[in-house]
Coordinates of C-alpha atoms and ligand atoms in Angstrom, one line a residue:
X1 CA 30.4 -266.4 -145.1
X2 CA 29.0 -267.3 -149.1
X3 CA 25.1 -268.3 -149.1
X4 CA 25.2 -268.1 -152.0
X5 CA 28.4 -267.1 -154.8
X6 CA 26.1 -263.3 -154.7
X7 CA 25.1 -263.3 -151.3
X8 CA 27.8 -263.0 -147.8
X9 CA 26.8 -263.9 -144.2
X10 CA 28.1 -260.7 -142.5
X11 CA 26.3 -261.0 -139.2
X12 CA 27.8 -261.7 -135.5
X13 CA 27.7 -263.7 -132.8
X14 CA 26.5 -262.5 -129.5
X15 CA 27.7 -264.7 -126.9
X16 CA 27.4 -262.1 -124.2
X17 CA 24.4 -261.8 -123.7
X18 CA 22.3 -262.5 -120.7
X19 CA 18.9 -261.3 -121.4
X20 CA 17.7 -260.8 -125.1
X21 CA 15.3 -258.1 -125.3
X22 CA 16.3 -257.7 -121.8
X23 CA 13.6 -261.0 -120.2
X24 CA 14.5 -263.7 -122.9
X25 CA 17.1 -265.7 -121.5
X26 CA 19.6 -267.4 -124.0
X27 CA 21.7 -269.8 -123.3
X28 CA 23.4 -270.1 -126.6
X29 CA 23.8 -267.0 -127.3
X30 CA 22.4 -265.1 -130.6
X31 CA 22.7 -263.7 -133.7
X32 CA 22.4 -260.4 -134.9
X33 CA 21.8 -261.4 -139.0
X34 CA 23.0 -259.2 -142.1
X35 CA 23.3 -259.7 -145.5
X36 CA 25.7 -259.1 -148.9
X37 CA 24.1 -259.4 -152.0
X38 CA 26.5 -258.5 -154.6
X39 CA 25.9 -257.4 -157.5
X40 CA 26.2 -255.2 -160.5
X41 CA 24.6 -252.8 -157.1
X42 CA 25.6 -254.0 -153.3
X43 CA 22.8 -253.8 -151.7
X44 CA 24.0 -254.2 -147.4
X45 CA 21.0 -256.1 -145.5
X46 CA 19.9 -254.6 -141.8
X47 CA 22.3 -253.3 -139.5
X48 CA 24.0 -255.0 -135.7
X49 CA 23.5 -254.5 -132.3
X50 CA 25.0 -251.0 -131.1
X51 CA 27.7 -253.6 -129.4
X52 CA 29.3 -255.0 -132.7
X53 CA 29.8 -251.7 -134.8
X54 CA 33.5 -252.1 -135.5
X55 CA 33.1 -256.1 -135.8
X56 CA 30.5 -255.3 -138.5
X57 CA 32.0 -252.8 -140.6
X58 CA 35.5 -255.2 -140.7
X59 CA 32.6 -258.2 -142.3
X60 CA 31.3 -255.7 -145.0
X61 CA 34.6 -254.2 -145.6
X62 CA 35.8 -257.3 -146.6
X63 CA 32.8 -258.8 -147.8
X64 CA 33.3 -257.2 -150.1
X65 CA 37.0 -256.9 -151.0
X66 CA 36.9 -252.8 -152.0
X67 CA 33.8 -252.4 -153.4
X68 CA 31.6 -249.6 -151.7
X69 CA 27.7 -250.4 -150.6
X70 CA 25.3 -248.5 -153.1
X71 CA 22.2 -249.6 -150.6
X72 CA 21.9 -250.1 -146.9
X73 CA 18.1 -252.1 -146.7
X74 CA 16.7 -251.3 -142.8
X75 CA 13.6 -254.1 -143.2
X76 CA 13.3 -253.5 -139.3
X77 CA 14.2 -251.3 -136.3
X78 CA 13.7 -252.6 -133.2
X79 CA 17.5 -251.6 -132.7
X80 CA 19.4 -255.3 -132.4
X81 CA 19.4 -254.8 -135.9
X82 CA 19.2 -250.4 -136.9
X83 CA 21.6 -249.5 -134.5
X84 CA 24.4 -248.6 -136.4
X85 CA 22.6 -247.4 -139.4
X86 CA 23.8 -243.7 -138.3
X87 CA 27.6 -245.9 -138.7
X88 CA 27.7 -247.2 -141.9
X89 CA 26.3 -243.8 -143.0
X90 CA 29.5 -242.3 -141.2
X91 CA 31.3 -245.4 -143.0
X92 CA 29.5 -245.0 -146.9
X93 CA 28.4 -241.9 -146.9
X94 CA 26.7 -242.1 -150.6
X95 CA 24.7 -244.8 -150.0
X96 CA 21.1 -244.6 -150.3
X97 CA 19.1 -245.8 -147.3
X98 CA 15.7 -247.9 -148.6
X99 CA 13.3 -249.0 -146.0
X100 CA 9.4 -248.2 -145.2
X101 CA 8.5 -244.9 -144.1
X102 CA 7.4 -245.5 -141.1
X103 CA 10.9 -246.3 -140.9
X104 CA 11.9 -243.8 -142.0
X105 CA 10.0 -241.6 -139.2
X106 CA 11.6 -244.2 -136.2
X107 CA 14.7 -243.3 -137.6
X108 CA 14.1 -239.8 -136.9
X109 CA 12.9 -240.5 -133.3
X110 CA 15.9 -242.6 -132.6
X111 CA 19.1 -240.7 -134.1
X112 CA 17.3 -237.5 -134.8
X113 CA 17.4 -237.4 -138.8
X114 CA 15.1 -239.0 -141.1
X115 CA 18.5 -239.4 -143.7
X116 CA 16.1 -237.7 -146.4
X117 CA 18.8 -236.8 -148.4
X118 CA 19.5 -240.4 -149.3
X119 CA 16.2 -242.5 -148.9
X120 CA 14.5 -244.2 -150.7
X121 CA 10.8 -244.5 -149.5
X122 CA 9.6 -248.2 -150.5
X123 CA 6.3 -250.4 -150.0
X124 CA 3.4 -252.7 -151.1
X125 CA 5.1 -254.3 -154.5
X126 CA 7.8 -251.7 -155.1
X127 CA 11.6 -253.3 -156.5
X128 CA 14.9 -252.5 -156.4
X129 CA 17.2 -253.4 -159.7
X130 CA 20.8 -254.8 -158.5
X131 CA 22.0 -255.7 -162.2
X132 CA 21.1 -259.4 -162.8
X133 CA 18.3 -259.7 -159.8
X134 CA 15.5 -257.5 -158.8
X135 CA 14.8 -256.8 -154.6
X136 CA 11.0 -257.1 -154.0
X137 CA 9.6 -255.3 -151.4
X138 CA 6.2 -256.8 -149.4
X139 CA 5.3 -255.1 -146.3
X140 CA 5.2 -257.6 -143.2
X141 CA 3.7 -255.1 -140.6
X142 CA 3.4 -256.0 -136.6
X143 CA 5.9 -259.2 -137.8
X144 CA 7.6 -257.6 -135.7
X145 CA 6.8 -253.9 -135.4
X146 CA 4.5 -251.4 -137.5
X147 CA 7.5 -250.6 -139.9
X148 CA 8.6 -253.8 -141.1
X149 CA 9.1 -255.5 -144.9
X150 CA 10.9 -258.1 -146.3
X151 CA 12.8 -259.2 -149.2
X152 CA 12.5 -261.0 -151.9
X153 CA 15.6 -261.3 -154.3
X154 CA 14.1 -263.3 -157.6
X155 CA 17.9 -264.3 -158.5
X156 CA 18.6 -266.7 -155.4
X157 CA 15.3 -266.7 -155.0
X158 CA 16.2 -265.8 -151.1
X159 CA 13.1 -264.3 -149.4
X160 CA 14.8 -262.2 -146.3
X161 CA 11.9 -262.1 -143.7
X162 CA 13.1 -260.0 -141.6
X163 CA 12.1 -261.2 -137.8
X164 CA 10.3 -264.3 -138.9
X165 CA 12.0 -267.6 -139.4
X166 CA 14.4 -266.2 -136.5
X167 CA 15.7 -268.2 -133.5
X168 CA 17.9 -267.4 -130.0
X169 CA 20.9 -269.4 -130.5
X170 CA 23.9 -268.2 -131.8
X171 CA 24.3 -268.4 -135.8
X172 CA 26.3 -272.3 -135.1
X173 CA 24.8 -273.1 -132.2
X174 CA 23.8 -277.4 -132.1
X175 CA 20.1 -277.1 -131.3
X176 CA 17.2 -278.6 -132.1
X177 CA 15.8 -274.7 -134.2
X178 CA 12.3 -275.8 -133.7
X179 CA 12.4 -274.8 -130.1
X180 CA 14.5 -271.9 -129.8
X181 CA 12.1 -271.3 -133.4
X182 CA 8.7 -272.1 -131.3
X183 CA 10.3 -269.9 -127.5
X184 CA 11.5 -266.6 -130.2
X185 CA 8.5 -267.0 -131.9
X186 CA 6.0 -267.5 -129.2
X187 CA 7.3 -264.8 -127.0
X188 CA 8.3 -262.2 -129.4
X189 CA 6.2 -262.3 -132.1
X190 CA 2.8 -264.5 -130.4
X191 CA 0.3 -262.1 -130.0
X192 CA 0.3 -261.4 -134.1
X193 CA -0.7 -264.5 -135.6
X194 CA -2.2 -261.9 -137.8
X195 CA 0.4 -260.5 -139.3
X196 CA 2.1 -263.5 -139.7
X197 CA -0.8 -265.4 -141.4
X198 CA -1.4 -262.5 -144.1
X199 CA 3.4 -262.8 -144.3
X200 CA 2.6 -266.6 -145.8
X201 CA -0.3 -265.7 -148.3
X202 CA 2.6 -263.4 -149.4
X203 CA 5.3 -265.6 -149.7
X204 CA 3.7 -268.2 -151.3
X205 CA 3.3 -266.4 -154.4
X206 CA 7.0 -266.2 -154.3
X207 CA 9.7 -269.4 -155.3
X208 CA 11.4 -269.4 -152.4
X209 CA 14.7 -271.2 -152.6
X210 CA 16.2 -270.4 -149.1
X211 CA 15.0 -267.9 -145.9
X212 CA 17.1 -265.6 -144.6
X213 CA 16.3 -264.5 -141.4
X214 CA 17.6 -261.7 -138.7
X215 CA 17.7 -264.5 -136.6
X216 CA 19.1 -267.9 -136.4
X217 CA 20.4 -269.8 -139.6
X218 CA 19.9 -269.6 -143.0
X219 CA 17.3 -272.1 -143.8
X220 CA 18.3 -273.0 -147.6
X221 CA 16.7 -277.0 -147.2
X222 CA 13.0 -278.8 -146.5
X223 CA 11.0 -275.6 -146.1
X224 CA 7.4 -276.5 -146.4
X225 CA 8.8 -278.3 -142.5
X226 CA 9.9 -274.7 -141.2
X227 CA 6.8 -272.6 -143.1
X228 CA 4.2 -275.1 -141.7
X229 CA 5.4 -274.9 -138.2
X230 CA 5.1 -270.9 -139.0
X231 CA 1.6 -271.9 -139.9
X232 CA 0.7 -273.9 -137.1
X233 CA 1.8 -271.2 -134.2
X234 CA 0.4 -268.0 -136.3
X235 CA -2.6 -270.4 -136.3
X236 CA -3.1 -270.9 -133.2
X237 CA -2.9 -274.5 -133.3
X238 CA -1.9 -277.1 -131.6
X239 CA 1.4 -278.9 -132.5
X240 CA 1.1 -281.7 -130.0
X241 CA -0.8 -283.6 -128.4
X242 CA 0.5 -283.6 -124.8
X243 CA -0.5 -282.4 -121.0
X244 CA 1.9 -279.2 -119.7
X245 CA 0.9 -278.8 -116.3
X246 CA 1.8 -275.5 -114.8
X247 CA 1.7 -274.6 -111.2
X248 CA 3.3 -272.7 -108.3
X249 CA 3.0 -274.2 -104.4
X250 CA 4.5 -272.5 -101.6
X251 CA 4.5 -274.8 -99.0
X252 CA 4.5 -278.4 -101.0
X253 CA 1.1 -279.1 -101.1
X254 CA 0.1 -278.4 -104.4
X255 CA 3.6 -280.2 -106.1
X256 CA 2.9 -282.8 -103.9
X257 CA -0.5 -282.7 -106.1
X258 CA 0.7 -282.0 -109.8
X259 CA 3.8 -285.0 -109.1
X260 CA 0.2 -287.3 -109.0
X261 CA -1.1 -286.2 -111.2
X262 CA 2.3 -286.0 -113.2
X263 CA 2.0 -289.9 -112.2
X264 CA -1.8 -290.3 -113.7
X265 CA -0.9 -289.0 -116.3
X266 CA 2.0 -291.3 -118.0
X267 CA 0.4 -294.4 -116.4
X268 CA -2.9 -293.5 -118.1
X269 CA -0.4 -293.7 -120.8
X270 CA -0.5 -289.5 -121.9
X271 CA 0.7 -289.0 -125.7
X272 CA 2.9 -286.7 -123.5
X273 CA 3.8 -284.7 -120.4
X274 CA 5.8 -281.3 -119.2
X275 CA 5.9 -280.0 -115.4
X276 CA 7.0 -277.1 -114.9
X277 CA 7.8 -274.9 -111.8
X278 CA 6.4 -271.1 -112.4
X279 CA 8.3 -269.7 -109.7
X280 CA 11.6 -271.6 -111.5
X281 CA 11.7 -272.4 -114.3
X282 CA 12.2 -270.4 -117.9
X283 CA 8.9 -268.1 -118.4
X284 CA 9.5 -267.8 -121.7
X285 CA 10.7 -272.1 -121.8
X286 CA 6.9 -273.1 -120.3
X287 CA 4.7 -269.8 -122.3
X288 CA 6.1 -272.0 -125.3
X289 CA 5.1 -274.9 -124.9
X290 CA 1.5 -274.2 -123.4
X291 CA 1.5 -273.3 -127.3
X292 CA 2.7 -276.8 -128.3
X293 CA 0.6 -278.8 -127.0
X294 CA -3.2 -279.4 -126.6
X295 CA -3.4 -279.5 -122.6
X296 CA -2.6 -276.9 -120.1
X297 CA -3.4 -277.8 -116.2
X298 CA -3.2 -274.5 -114.3
X299 CA -2.6 -275.5 -110.1
X300 CA -2.3 -272.8 -108.1
X301 CA -3.1 -271.3 -104.6
X302 CA -5.1 -268.9 -102.9
X303 CA -3.6 -265.9 -102.0
X304 CA -4.2 -262.3 -101.7
X305 CA -7.9 -263.7 -101.7
X306 CA -6.4 -263.6 -105.5
X307 CA -4.0 -266.0 -106.8
X308 CA 0.1 -267.0 -106.4
X309 CA 2.3 -264.0 -108.8
X310 CA 3.7 -266.4 -111.5
X311 CA 0.8 -267.8 -112.2
X312 CA -0.9 -264.4 -113.1
X313 CA 2.2 -263.7 -114.6
X314 CA 1.7 -266.8 -116.8
X315 CA -1.8 -266.3 -117.2
X316 CA -0.9 -263.3 -119.0
X317 CA 1.7 -264.6 -121.0
X318 CA -0.8 -266.5 -122.4
X319 CA -3.9 -263.7 -122.7
X320 CA -1.6 -260.8 -124.3
X321 CA -0.5 -263.5 -127.1
X322 CA -4.2 -265.1 -128.2
X323 CA -3.9 -268.6 -126.0
X324 CA -6.7 -270.0 -127.7
X325 CA -8.2 -273.5 -129.2
X326 CA -7.1 -275.7 -125.9
X327 CA -8.6 -277.8 -123.1
X328 CA -7.2 -276.5 -120.1
X329 CA -7.8 -277.8 -116.4
X330 CA -8.2 -276.3 -113.0
X331 CA -6.2 -277.3 -109.8
X332 CA -6.9 -274.7 -106.8
X333 CA -5.3 -275.2 -103.6
X334 CA -7.1 -272.9 -100.1
X335 CA -6.7 -273.4 -96.7
X336 CA -9.6 -270.9 -95.6
X337 CA -11.7 -270.1 -98.8
X338 CA -9.7 -270.8 -102.3
X339 CA -10.9 -269.3 -104.8
X340 CA -7.4 -269.2 -107.4
X341 CA -10.2 -271.4 -110.0
X342 CA -12.6 -268.7 -110.3
X343 CA -10.1 -265.6 -109.9
X344 CA -8.0 -268.2 -113.4
X345 CA -11.6 -268.6 -114.9
X346 CA -12.0 -265.1 -115.0
X347 CA -8.5 -264.4 -116.2
X348 CA -9.3 -266.5 -119.3
X349 CA -12.9 -265.9 -120.2
X350 CA -11.6 -263.8 -123.3
X351 CA -9.9 -266.2 -124.8
X352 CA -11.4 -267.8 -127.5
X353 CA -11.9 -271.5 -128.2
X354 CA -10.7 -272.7 -124.9
X355 CA -12.6 -276.1 -123.0
X356 CA -12.7 -276.9 -120.0
X357 CA -12.4 -279.4 -118.4
X358 CA -15.0 -280.5 -116.7
X359 CA -13.4 -282.6 -113.2
X360 CA -12.0 -279.2 -111.4
X361 CA -9.7 -279.7 -108.4
X362 CA -10.0 -277.7 -104.9
X363 CA -7.3 -278.9 -102.0
X364 CA -8.4 -277.4 -99.2
X365 CA -4.6 -276.7 -97.4
X366 CA -3.0 -281.2 -98.3
X367 CA -4.1 -283.3 -100.5
X368 CA -7.3 -285.5 -98.8
X369 CA -9.3 -288.6 -100.0
X370 CA -11.8 -286.3 -101.8
X371 CA -8.9 -283.9 -103.2
X372 CA -7.1 -287.4 -104.6
X373 CA -10.5 -289.0 -106.1
X374 CA -11.2 -285.6 -108.6
X375 CA -7.2 -286.1 -109.3
X376 CA -7.6 -289.2 -110.7
X377 CA -10.7 -288.0 -111.8
X378 CA -8.7 -285.7 -113.5
X379 CA -6.1 -287.7 -115.3
X380 CA -8.5 -290.0 -116.4
X381 CA -10.3 -287.7 -118.5
X382 CA -6.9 -285.7 -120.0
X383 CA -6.0 -288.8 -121.4
X384 CA -10.7 -289.7 -122.7
Ligands
LIG1 FE1 14.9 -259.2 -133.7 FE2 12.6 -257.4 -133.9 O1 14.4 -257.6 -133.7

């Protein structure tokens, strides 16, 4: 597949994978992107997952029509992109490997060699001429590992963005870009907002016509839309006004309260309300939506003098990704010593710029008049 007259797509689609990175459900599969930049010299951009060696090597051969690659550029050493470095070296022993110093150190760990006889170590601003074009390398530490570089192609004005601007789903999955890019970004890179901001600042100085990520489609239209979303996500701002209710329920009483709250919010014309049963939903989706919207309601039971395990896991996911700049409301249930609100607040105490709703809902086993009134008050407060 031609991306431009001189950039060819040589990646693969993975439709058999169940959990990406061992934890993320990917109902529409995954793509591991790789590109051939064909000029007077030829650069291959990254490799693919270990299960696709033959297909990838065949893709290279088909794209190069008898020519031989001069360089393998390794932007990122996570195995979904680096697993086939050794296969490439065996196939093309004359080619040089271009990567950061940290990436070569990782190669030694993964493969037992740092390929010193064929290594070209690059850092911030270094460039490599392929003929008509120069590739310029830009360091992007922690987007998503410390060794990452991204690459700017001056001829096609293409930014090869490593994991940045990637998404779940196969290359041509028919689905909304933002939903699966957001779930991917928040889950995998969400902790590193400051580093993504730093990369966006460097990218702003470049004249970019297209973004070629390591997952998901090449972006070559309306780039401002995608860059704006990345700016919002990486600065931890809410993307939309709306309420996410995340709950756990053991016997259905907390669930009943949540359902009532949802109805009241909708009746009060809250912008948008999404409800997640944390024991049953895709946890990554719930986390992603909590970052998307401006308000979050946490409703759970007291359990073993703590909170229900799925809620603990959910809040851990939020805090390890620097959840901040949101309104958070609390609903607790407890039959003899309710302490879920205290526990949840404790878990969030180091989160920056969280506004706690004034109204807290305390359910003593099941809704009664007092707790129902608190629910109504909370609904009103969240809609004001
Ligand atoms: Fe797609 Fe961080 O690897």
